[in-house]
């Protein structure tokens, strides 16, 4: 029975990944989820699997090397899937330090602990033990409108503290592969969307604001482009890289689904109006008049667009969810989980929203 150590498994992609693994492997694997439960971590995301005998949650900080080493000592871990990170660009612009701590130093702790646990006396590593570092297309910086896609060979050019911290963590992982032949992979994925995404990110924030009849904040001219991928497709790619990819390789993941932010907002308004009941009093407030252009994000990357050619050719992965279906499923999920949305947007979130948006 393979044991997975998933870091950041209470966050958006991590919790989707844990659901994905249990659906696929059921009782034939064991998962240990290590999460600090920052504002972005939410055990509600894992309610339906929390009592499984082959699942264990440990609340811990990945920067705490004693606890992390102990977890490796007490468990024969064969797969590490490292999601834990501070993940929001706007927060990194206000408070970069925690991004360096968690994303860079935390990754170093994870690498050191896995290296110590997996190393054999001759300097090689235990067979079939693998570390996957989950990273982002933001490490490649920003593209002009007609520029070629990001490829695995594109030089790094991060423009904000979040992407700089992720680029640094990628380089650390690469250095472990090169220096020690440490058995790892790095994946760089484009923007994810889907269930359990925290409403500080564009899509759930727009859905939440629209439902409340609040302004829909668009940074700058709204024409910045992101390449959107349904979260389950990302989870499948990660699993395929670990099971079918070549060790030491870097794989880019994306859906060839470039959209301007303003297009995304129009799509969300249209779908909400289509699927909400006419008798729902909120429906009449949801229209284009809510769209509000606000001060741009500092150093706002203009366009992300990533080529998944390598993962398609070498691993056989391709994006399965077409955007029109994925975004509809996502909006339906948020409408069916309004309690979840209410819980995560109370208290601390209100303060965050005030601080980020009131003076914009
Ligand atoms: P998220 O912010 O929703 O979740 C992050 C999780 O990490 C939370 O559960 C949080 O509690 C946990 N965490 C934070 N600091 C920790 C620490 N010090 N120790 C232990 N746990 C800690 O993030 P997400 O959107 O799910 O992203 C997950 C990973 O995927 C990140 O590494 C991110 O860089 C990467 N990524 C995200 C996207 C995207 O579109 N969201 C795209 C590509 C790559
Ligand atoms: O590309 C992958 C990255 O995607 C991940 O590495 C990050 O963890 C993830 O947060 C995401 O980064 P972005 O900065 O692209 O995502 P965000 O949802 O914050 O913003 C998407 C776009 O929408 C971006 O151009 C900024 C804009 N935006 C965002 C918010 C929150 C708005 O116009 N208004 C908003 O209120």
CSV table of C-alpha atoms and ligand atoms in Angstrom, one decimal:
chain,number,residue,atom,x,y,z
A,1,UNK,CA,0.0,0.0,0.0
A,2,UNK,CA,1.6,3.3,-1.1
A,3,UNK,CA,1.6,6.1,1.4
A,4,UNK,CA,1.2,9.7,0.1
A,5,UNK,CA,2.3,12.7,2.0
A,6,UNK,CA,0.2,15.6,0.6
A,7,UNK,CA,1.2,19.1,1.9
A,8,UNK,CA,-1.4,21.9,1.8
A,9,UNK,CA,-4.2,19.3,1.3
A,10,UNK,CA,-6.8,21.5,3.0
A,11,UNK,CA,-6.4,24.2,0.4
A,12,UNK,CA,-8.2,24.5,-3.0
A,13,UNK,CA,-6.1,22.2,-5.3
A,14,UNK,CA,-4.8,20.0,-2.5
A,15,UNK,CA,-8.3,19.1,-1.3
A,16,UNK,CA,-9.5,18.4,-4.8
A,17,UNK,CA,-6.4,16.2,-5.3
A,18,UNK,CA,-7.1,14.2,-2.2
A,19,UNK,CA,-10.7,13.6,-3.4
A,20,UNK,CA,-9.2,12.6,-6.8
A,21,UNK,CA,-6.8,10.1,-5.3
A,22,UNK,CA,-9.4,8.4,-3.1
A,23,UNK,CA,-11.8,8.2,-6.1
A,24,UNK,CA,-9.1,6.6,-8.2
A,25,UNK,CA,-7.2,4.4,-5.8
A,26,UNK,CA,-9.8,4.0,-3.0
A,27,UNK,CA,-8.4,1.6,-0.2
A,28,UNK,CA,-5.2,0.7,-2.1
A,29,UNK,CA,-3.4,3.9,-0.9
A,30,UNK,CA,-2.9,5.8,2.4
A,31,UNK,CA,-2.9,9.6,2.5
A,32,UNK,CA,-1.3,11.8,5.2
A,33,UNK,CA,-2.3,15.4,4.8
A,34,UNK,CA,0.0,18.0,6.4
A,35,UNK,CA,-1.5,21.5,6.5
A,36,UNK,CA,-1.0,24.5,8.8
A,37,UNK,CA,-4.6,25.6,8.2
A,38,UNK,CA,-3.8,29.2,7.3
A,39,UNK,CA,-6.8,31.4,6.2
A,40,UNK,CA,-6.7,29.3,3.0
A,41,UNK,CA,-6.9,25.9,4.6
A,42,UNK,CA,-10.3,24.5,5.4
A,43,UNK,CA,-11.1,21.0,6.7
A,44,UNK,CA,-14.7,21.4,5.6
A,45,UNK,CA,-13.3,20.6,2.1
A,46,UNK,CA,-12.4,17.1,3.3
A,47,UNK,CA,-15.5,16.3,5.5
A,48,UNK,CA,-16.6,13.4,3.3
A,49,UNK,CA,-13.3,11.5,3.6
A,50,UNK,CA,-12.1,12.6,7.1
A,51,UNK,CA,-13.2,9.3,8.8
A,52,UNK,CA,-11.5,7.0,6.3
A,53,UNK,CA,-9.1,4.6,7.9
A,54,UNK,CA,-6.5,5.2,5.2
A,55,UNK,CA,-6.5,9.0,5.8
A,56,UNK,CA,-4.8,11.0,8.4
A,57,UNK,CA,-4.7,14.8,8.9
A,58,UNK,CA,-1.8,16.4,10.7
A,59,UNK,CA,-1.9,20.1,11.5
A,60,UNK,CA,1.7,21.3,11.0
A,61,UNK,CA,3.8,24.0,9.5
A,62,UNK,CA,6.1,22.7,6.7
A,63,UNK,CA,8.7,25.1,8.0
A,64,UNK,CA,8.9,23.1,11.2
A,65,UNK,CA,11.7,20.7,10.3
A,66,UNK,CA,11.4,18.6,13.5
A,67,UNK,CA,7.7,17.8,12.9
A,68,UNK,CA,8.3,17.1,9.2
A,69,UNK,CA,11.3,14.9,9.9
A,70,UNK,CA,9.2,13.0,12.5
A,71,UNK,CA,6.4,12.4,10.0
A,72,UNK,CA,9.0,10.8,7.6
A,73,UNK,CA,10.5,8.8,10.5
A,74,UNK,CA,7.1,7.3,11.6
A,75,UNK,CA,5.7,6.6,8.2
A,76,UNK,CA,7.1,4.8,5.1
A,77,UNK,CA,6.2,7.6,2.6
A,78,UNK,CA,6.5,6.8,-1.1
A,79,UNK,CA,5.0,9.8,-2.7
A,80,UNK,CA,5.2,13.4,-1.7
A,81,UNK,CA,2.9,15.9,-3.4
A,82,UNK,CA,3.9,19.3,-2.3
A,83,UNK,CA,1.1,21.9,-2.7
A,84,UNK,CA,1.5,23.9,0.6
A,85,UNK,CA,2.2,27.5,-0.2
A,86,UNK,CA,1.0,31.1,0.2
A,87,UNK,CA,-0.7,31.4,-3.2
A,88,UNK,CA,-2.3,34.8,-3.6
A,89,UNK,CA,-0.4,37.5,-5.6
A,90,UNK,CA,-2.2,40.5,-4.0
A,91,UNK,CA,-1.3,39.3,-0.5
A,92,UNK,CA,2.4,38.8,-1.6
A,93,UNK,CA,2.5,42.5,-2.7
A,94,UNK,CA,1.3,43.6,0.7
A,95,UNK,CA,3.3,41.1,2.8
A,96,UNK,CA,6.1,39.3,1.0
A,97,UNK,CA,7.9,37.8,3.9
A,98,UNK,CA,5.6,34.9,4.7
A,99,UNK,CA,5.8,33.9,1.0
A,100,UNK,CA,9.6,33.5,1.2
A,101,UNK,CA,9.2,31.6,4.5
A,102,UNK,CA,6.6,29.1,3.4
A,103,UNK,CA,7.2,28.8,-0.3
A,104,UNK,CA,11.0,28.8,-0.2
A,105,UNK,CA,12.2,27.8,3.2
A,106,UNK,CA,9.2,25.4,3.7
A,107,UNK,CA,10.1,23.7,0.4
A,108,UNK,CA,13.7,23.3,1.6
A,109,UNK,CA,12.5,21.6,4.8
A,110,UNK,CA,10.4,19.2,2.7
A,111,UNK,CA,13.3,18.4,0.4
A,112,UNK,CA,15.7,17.8,3.3
A,113,UNK,CA,13.3,15.6,5.2
A,114,UNK,CA,12.5,13.5,2.1
A,115,UNK,CA,16.2,13.3,1.1
A,116,UNK,CA,17.2,12.1,4.6
A,117,UNK,CA,14.4,9.5,4.7
A,118,UNK,CA,14.9,8.1,1.3
A,119,UNK,CA,18.7,8.1,0.9
A,120,UNK,CA,20.5,4.8,0.9
A,121,UNK,CA,24.1,4.2,2.2
A,122,UNK,CA,25.5,4.3,-1.4
A,123,UNK,CA,24.1,7.8,-2.0
A,124,UNK,CA,21.3,6.6,-4.3
A,125,UNK,CA,17.6,6.7,-3.2
A,126,UNK,CA,15.0,4.1,-2.4
A,127,UNK,CA,13.3,2.7,-5.5
A,128,UNK,CA,9.9,4.1,-6.5
A,129,UNK,CA,10.0,7.0,-4.0
A,130,UNK,CA,9.1,10.3,-5.6
A,131,UNK,CA,8.6,14.0,-4.7
A,132,UNK,CA,6.4,16.2,-6.9
A,133,UNK,CA,6.7,20.0,-6.5
A,134,UNK,CA,3.5,21.7,-7.6
A,135,UNK,CA,4.3,25.1,-9.2
A,136,UNK,CA,3.0,27.7,-11.5
A,137,UNK,CA,3.2,29.3,-15.0
A,138,UNK,CA,3.8,32.6,-13.2
A,139,UNK,CA,7.5,31.7,-12.8
A,140,UNK,CA,7.9,32.5,-16.6
A,141,UNK,CA,6.6,36.1,-16.2
A,142,UNK,CA,4.4,37.9,-18.6
A,143,UNK,CA,3.7,37.5,-22.4
A,144,UNK,CA,2.8,40.1,-25.0
A,145,UNK,CA,-0.3,39.5,-26.9
A,146,UNK,CA,1.2,37.5,-29.8
A,147,UNK,CA,4.2,36.1,-28.1
A,148,UNK,CA,5.0,32.4,-28.1
A,149,UNK,CA,3.7,30.2,-25.2
A,150,UNK,CA,5.6,29.4,-22.1
A,151,UNK,CA,7.6,26.2,-22.6
A,152,UNK,CA,9.7,24.2,-20.1
A,153,UNK,CA,12.7,25.9,-21.6
A,154,UNK,CA,11.4,29.5,-21.2
A,155,UNK,CA,13.7,31.4,-18.8
A,156,UNK,CA,12.2,32.4,-15.5
A,157,UNK,CA,11.1,36.1,-15.2
A,158,UNK,CA,8.9,36.5,-12.1
A,159,UNK,CA,7.4,39.9,-11.5
A,160,UNK,CA,5.8,39.8,-8.0
A,161,UNK,CA,6.9,38.3,-4.7
A,162,UNK,CA,4.6,35.3,-5.0
A,163,UNK,CA,6.0,34.3,-8.4
A,164,UNK,CA,9.6,35.1,-7.3
A,165,UNK,CA,9.1,32.8,-4.3
A,166,UNK,CA,7.7,30.0,-6.5
A,167,UNK,CA,10.6,30.4,-9.0
A,168,UNK,CA,13.0,30.2,-6.1
A,169,UNK,CA,11.4,27.0,-4.8
A,170,UNK,CA,11.5,25.5,-8.4
A,171,UNK,CA,15.2,26.3,-8.5
A,172,UNK,CA,15.8,24.6,-5.2
A,173,UNK,CA,14.0,21.4,-6.3
A,174,UNK,CA,15.9,21.5,-9.6
A,175,UNK,CA,19.2,21.9,-7.6
A,176,UNK,CA,18.3,18.8,-5.5
A,177,UNK,CA,17.6,16.8,-8.7
A,178,UNK,CA,20.9,18.0,-10.2
A,179,UNK,CA,23.1,17.8,-7.1
A,180,UNK,CA,21.9,14.6,-5.4
A,181,UNK,CA,19.8,13.0,-8.2
A,182,UNK,CA,17.0,13.4,-5.8
A,183,UNK,CA,13.9,11.7,-7.3
A,184,UNK,CA,11.6,14.6,-8.1
A,185,UNK,CA,9.4,16.3,-10.7
A,186,UNK,CA,8.3,19.9,-11.1
A,187,UNK,CA,5.0,20.8,-12.7
A,188,UNK,CA,4.1,24.4,-13.7
A,189,UNK,CA,0.3,24.8,-14.1
A,190,UNK,CA,-1.8,27.7,-15.4
A,191,UNK,CA,-4.8,29.2,-13.5
A,192,UNK,CA,-7.1,26.7,-11.9
A,193,UNK,CA,-10.8,27.1,-11.2
A,194,UNK,CA,-13.4,24.8,-9.6
A,195,UNK,CA,-14.9,23.7,-6.3
A,196,UNK,CA,-13.4,24.8,-2.9
A,197,UNK,CA,-11.4,27.8,-4.4
A,198,UNK,CA,-11.0,30.5,-1.8
A,199,UNK,CA,-12.9,33.7,-2.8
A,200,UNK,CA,-9.9,35.9,-2.9
A,201,UNK,CA,-9.2,34.6,-6.4
A,202,UNK,CA,-11.0,36.1,-9.5
A,203,UNK,CA,-13.6,33.5,-10.3
A,204,UNK,CA,-15.0,32.7,-6.8
A,205,UNK,CA,-14.7,36.3,-5.8
A,206,UNK,CA,-16.9,37.4,-8.7
A,207,UNK,CA,-19.4,34.7,-8.1
A,208,UNK,CA,-19.6,35.6,-4.4
A,209,UNK,CA,-19.9,39.4,-5.0
A,210,UNK,CA,-22.5,38.9,-7.7
A,211,UNK,CA,-24.6,36.8,-5.4
A,212,UNK,CA,-24.5,39.6,-2.9
A,213,UNK,CA,-25.2,42.3,-5.4
A,214,UNK,CA,-21.8,43.8,-4.7
A,215,UNK,CA,-19.5,45.6,-7.2
A,216,UNK,CA,-17.4,43.3,-9.4
A,217,UNK,CA,-13.8,44.7,-9.2
A,218,UNK,CA,-11.8,44.6,-12.5
A,219,UNK,CA,-8.2,45.5,-12.2
A,220,UNK,CA,-6.9,47.9,-14.9
A,221,UNK,CA,-8.5,47.6,-18.3
A,222,UNK,CA,-9.7,44.0,-17.7
A,223,UNK,CA,-7.9,42.8,-20.7
A,224,UNK,CA,-5.2,40.8,-18.9
A,225,UNK,CA,-5.3,37.2,-20.1
A,226,UNK,CA,-5.1,34.0,-18.0
A,227,UNK,CA,-5.2,30.4,-19.3
A,228,UNK,CA,-7.9,28.6,-17.3
A,229,UNK,CA,-7.8,24.9,-16.4
A,230,UNK,CA,-10.5,22.9,-14.4
A,231,UNK,CA,-8.9,21.8,-11.2
A,232,UNK,CA,-9.7,18.1,-11.7
A,233,UNK,CA,-7.7,18.1,-14.9
A,234,UNK,CA,-4.7,19.5,-12.9
A,235,UNK,CA,-5.1,16.8,-10.3
A,236,UNK,CA,-5.1,14.1,-13.0
A,237,UNK,CA,-2.0,15.6,-14.6
A,238,UNK,CA,-0.1,15.5,-11.3
A,239,UNK,CA,-1.0,11.9,-10.7
A,240,UNK,CA,0.0,11.0,-14.3
A,241,UNK,CA,3.3,12.7,-14.0
A,242,UNK,CA,4.1,10.8,-10.8
A,243,UNK,CA,3.1,7.5,-12.3
A,244,UNK,CA,4.0,7.8,-16.0
A,245,UNK,CA,6.4,10.7,-16.2
A,246,UNK,CA,10.2,10.4,-16.3
A,247,UNK,CA,11.9,11.4,-13.1
A,248,UNK,CA,13.8,14.7,-13.0
A,249,UNK,CA,11.6,16.2,-15.7
A,250,UNK,CA,9.7,19.4,-15.6
A,251,UNK,CA,6.2,19.4,-17.1
A,252,UNK,CA,4.0,22.4,-18.0
A,253,UNK,CA,0.3,22.0,-17.6
A,254,UNK,CA,-2.4,24.1,-19.2
A,255,UNK,CA,-5.7,23.9,-21.1
A,256,UNK,CA,-5.1,26.3,-24.1
A,257,UNK,CA,-8.0,28.3,-22.8
A,258,UNK,CA,-6.9,31.9,-22.8
A,259,UNK,CA,-9.5,34.4,-21.7
A,260,UNK,CA,-9.5,38.1,-20.8
A,261,UNK,CA,-10.6,38.8,-17.2
A,262,UNK,CA,-13.5,40.9,-18.4
A,263,UNK,CA,-14.7,38.0,-20.6
A,264,UNK,CA,-14.7,35.7,-17.6
A,265,UNK,CA,-16.8,38.2,-15.7
A,266,UNK,CA,-19.3,38.5,-18.5
A,267,UNK,CA,-19.5,34.7,-18.7
A,268,UNK,CA,-20.2,34.4,-14.9
A,269,UNK,CA,-23.0,37.0,-15.0
A,270,UNK,CA,-24.6,35.2,-18.0
A,271,UNK,CA,-24.5,31.8,-16.4
A,272,UNK,CA,-25.7,33.0,-13.1
A,273,UNK,CA,-28.7,34.7,-14.8
A,274,UNK,CA,-29.4,31.5,-16.8
A,275,UNK,CA,-29.4,29.1,-13.8
A,276,UNK,CA,-30.8,31.1,-10.9
A,277,UNK,CA,-34.5,30.7,-10.2
A,278,UNK,CA,-36.6,33.7,-11.3
A,279,UNK,CA,-38.1,34.0,-7.8
A,280,UNK,CA,-34.6,34.3,-6.2
A,281,UNK,CA,-34.6,38.0,-5.2
A,282,UNK,CA,-30.8,38.3,-5.8
A,283,UNK,CA,-31.2,37.5,-9.5
A,284,UNK,CA,-32.5,41.0,-10.5
A,285,UNK,CA,-29.4,42.7,-9.2
A,286,UNK,CA,-27.0,40.5,-11.2
A,287,UNK,CA,-26.0,42.3,-14.4
A,288,UNK,CA,-23.2,44.2,-16.1
A,289,UNK,CA,-23.9,47.4,-14.0
A,290,UNK,CA,-22.0,45.7,-11.2
A,291,UNK,CA,-18.8,45.7,-13.2
A,292,UNK,CA,-16.4,48.3,-11.6
A,293,UNK,CA,-13.0,49.1,-13.0
A,294,UNK,CA,-10.5,49.7,-10.1
A,295,UNK,CA,-6.8,50.6,-9.8
A,296,UNK,CA,-4.6,48.0,-11.4
A,297,UNK,CA,-2.5,45.4,-9.5
A,298,UNK,CA,1.1,46.6,-9.2
A,299,UNK,CA,3.3,44.9,-11.8
A,300,UNK,CA,0.3,43.1,-13.2
A,301,UNK,CA,1.3,40.3,-15.6
A,302,UNK,CA,-0.4,40.9,-18.9
A,303,UNK,CA,-0.8,37.4,-20.3
A,304,UNK,CA,-0.1,33.8,-19.3
A,305,UNK,CA,-0.3,31.1,-21.9
A,306,UNK,CA,1.4,27.8,-21.5
A,307,UNK,CA,2.2,24.9,-23.8
A,308,UNK,CA,1.2,21.4,-22.6
A,309,UNK,CA,2.9,19.8,-25.6
A,310,UNK,CA,5.5,17.9,-23.5
A,311,UNK,CA,3.1,16.4,-21.0
A,312,UNK,CA,0.8,15.4,-23.9
A,313,UNK,CA,3.5,13.7,-25.9
A,314,UNK,CA,5.4,12.1,-23.0
A,315,UNK,CA,2.8,11.4,-20.4
A,316,UNK,CA,-0.4,11.2,-22.4
A,317,UNK,CA,-2.3,13.8,-20.4
A,318,UNK,CA,-4.7,16.3,-22.1
A,319,UNK,CA,-7.2,18.7,-20.6
A,320,UNK,CA,-10.6,17.0,-20.6
A,321,UNK,CA,-13.0,19.6,-19.3
A,322,UNK,CA,-14.1,22.2,-21.8
A,323,UNK,CA,-14.3,25.7,-20.2
A,324,UNK,CA,-18.0,26.2,-20.9
A,325,UNK,CA,-18.8,23.0,-19.0
A,326,UNK,CA,-16.2,23.5,-16.2
A,327,UNK,CA,-17.3,27.1,-15.4
A,328,UNK,CA,-21.0,26.1,-15.3
A,329,UNK,CA,-20.2,23.1,-13.0
A,330,UNK,CA,-18.2,25.5,-10.8
A,331,UNK,CA,-21.0,28.1,-10.5
A,332,UNK,CA,-23.5,25.4,-9.8
A,333,UNK,CA,-21.2,24.0,-7.1
A,334,UNK,CA,-20.9,27.5,-5.4
A,335,UNK,CA,-24.7,27.9,-5.6
A,336,UNK,CA,-25.2,24.5,-4.0
A,337,UNK,CA,-22.6,25.2,-1.3
A,338,UNK,CA,-23.6,28.6,-0.1
A,339,UNK,CA,-22.9,27.6,3.5
A,340,UNK,CA,-19.3,26.9,2.6
A,341,UNK,CA,-19.1,30.3,1.0
A,342,UNK,CA,-20.7,32.0,4.0
A,343,UNK,CA,-18.3,30.3,6.4
A,344,UNK,CA,-15.2,31.3,4.5
A,345,UNK,CA,-16.3,34.9,3.9
A,346,UNK,CA,-17.2,35.8,7.5
A,347,UNK,CA,-14.8,37.4,10.0
A,348,UNK,CA,-11.2,37.6,8.7
A,349,UNK,CA,-12.3,37.7,5.1
A,350,UNK,CA,-14.3,40.9,5.6
A,351,UNK,CA,-11.2,42.6,7.0
A,352,UNK,CA,-9.2,41.3,4.1
A,353,UNK,CA,-11.7,42.6,1.6
A,354,UNK,CA,-11.9,46.0,3.2
A,355,UNK,CA,-8.1,46.3,3.2
A,356,UNK,CA,-7.6,45.2,-0.4
A,357,UNK,CA,-10.6,46.9,-2.1
A,358,UNK,CA,-11.9,49.9,-0.1
A,359,UNK,CA,-9.1,52.3,-1.3
A,360,UNK,CA,-8.9,50.9,-4.9
B,1,LIG,P1,-4.4,27.6,-1.5
B,1,LIG,O1,-4.0,28.9,-1.0
B,1,LIG,O2,-5.9,27.4,-1.7
B,1,LIG,O3,-4.0,26.5,-0.4
B,1,LIG,C1,-2.7,26.5,0.2
B,1,LIG,C2,-2.8,25.5,1.4
B,1,LIG,O4,-1.5,25.4,1.9
B,1,LIG,C3,-3.8,25.9,2.5
B,1,LIG,O5,-4.5,24.7,2.9
B,1,LIG,C4,-2.8,26.4,3.6
B,1,LIG,O6,-3.4,26.2,4.9
B,1,LIG,C5,-1.6,25.5,3.4
B,1,LIG,N1,-0.4,26.1,3.9
B,1,LIG,C6,0.0,27.4,3.7
B,1,LIG,N2,1.2,27.6,4.4
B,1,LIG,C7,1.5,26.5,5.0
B,1,LIG,C8,2.6,26.0,5.8
B,1,LIG,N3,3.5,26.9,6.2
B,1,LIG,N4,2.6,24.8,6.2
B,1,LIG,C9,1.6,23.9,5.9
B,1,LIG,N5,0.6,24.2,5.1
B,1,LIG,C10,0.5,25.5,4.7
B,1,LIG,O7,-3.6,27.3,-2.7
B,1,LIG,P2,-3.9,26.5,-4.1
B,1,LIG,O8,-4.5,27.5,-5.0
B,1,LIG,O9,-4.6,25.3,-3.7
B,1,LIG,O10,-2.5,26.2,-4.6
B,1,LIG,C11,-1.8,25.0,-4.2
B,1,LIG,C12,-0.4,25.0,-4.9
B,1,LIG,O11,-0.6,25.0,-6.3
B,1,LIG,C13,0.5,26.2,-4.6
B,1,LIG,O12,1.8,25.7,-4.4
B,1,LIG,C14,0.4,27.1,-5.8
B,1,LIG,O13,1.5,27.8,-5.9
B,1,LIG,C15,0.2,26.1,-6.9
B,1,LIG,N6,-0.6,26.5,-8.0
B,1,LIG,C16,-1.8,27.1,-7.9
B,1,LIG,C17,-2.6,27.5,-9.0
B,1,LIG,C18,-3.9,28.1,-8.9
B,1,LIG,O14,-4.5,28.6,-9.9
B,1,LIG,N7,-4.5,28.2,-7.7
B,1,LIG,C19,-2.0,27.3,-10.3
B,1,LIG,C20,-0.7,26.7,-10.4
B,1,LIG,C21,-0.1,26.3,-9.3
B,2,LIG,O1,-1.2,31.2,-13.2
B,2,LIG,C1,-1.3,30.5,-12.0
B,2,LIG,C2,-1.6,31.3,-10.8
B,2,LIG,O2,-2.9,31.7,-10.9
B,2,LIG,C3,-1.3,30.7,-9.5
B,2,LIG,O3,0.1,30.4,-9.4
B,2,LIG,C4,-1.7,31.5,-8.3
B,2,LIG,O4,-1.6,30.8,-7.1
B,2,LIG,C5,-3.2,31.9,-8.5
B,2,LIG,O5,-3.6,32.8,-7.5
B,2,LIG,C6,-3.4,32.5,-9.9
B,2,LIG,O6,-2.8,33.8,-10.0
B,2,LIG,P1,-3.5,35.1,-10.6
B,2,LIG,O7,-2.9,36.3,-10.1
B,2,LIG,O8,-3.6,34.9,-12.1
B,2,LIG,O9,-5.0,34.9,-10.1
B,2,LIG,P2,-6.1,35.8,-9.5
B,2,LIG,O10,-7.4,35.0,-9.4
B,2,LIG,O11,-5.6,36.6,-8.3
B,2,LIG,O12,-6.3,36.9,-10.7
B,2,LIG,C7,-6.7,36.5,-12.0
B,2,LIG,C8,-6.8,37.7,-12.8
B,2,LIG,O13,-7.9,38.5,-12.4
B,2,LIG,C9,-5.5,38.6,-12.7
B,2,LIG,O14,-5.3,39.2,-14.0
B,2,LIG,C10,-6.0,39.7,-11.7
B,2,LIG,C11,-7.5,39.8,-12.0
B,2,LIG,N1,-8.3,40.2,-10.9
B,2,LIG,C12,-8.2,39.5,-9.7
B,2,LIG,C13,-9.0,39.8,-8.6
B,2,LIG,C14,-8.9,39.0,-7.3
B,2,LIG,C15,-9.3,41.2,-11.0
B,2,LIG,O15,-9.4,41.9,-12.0
B,2,LIG,N2,-10.1,41.5,-9.9
B,2,LIG,C16,-9.9,40.8,-8.7
B,2,LIG,O16,-10.7,41.2,-7.7
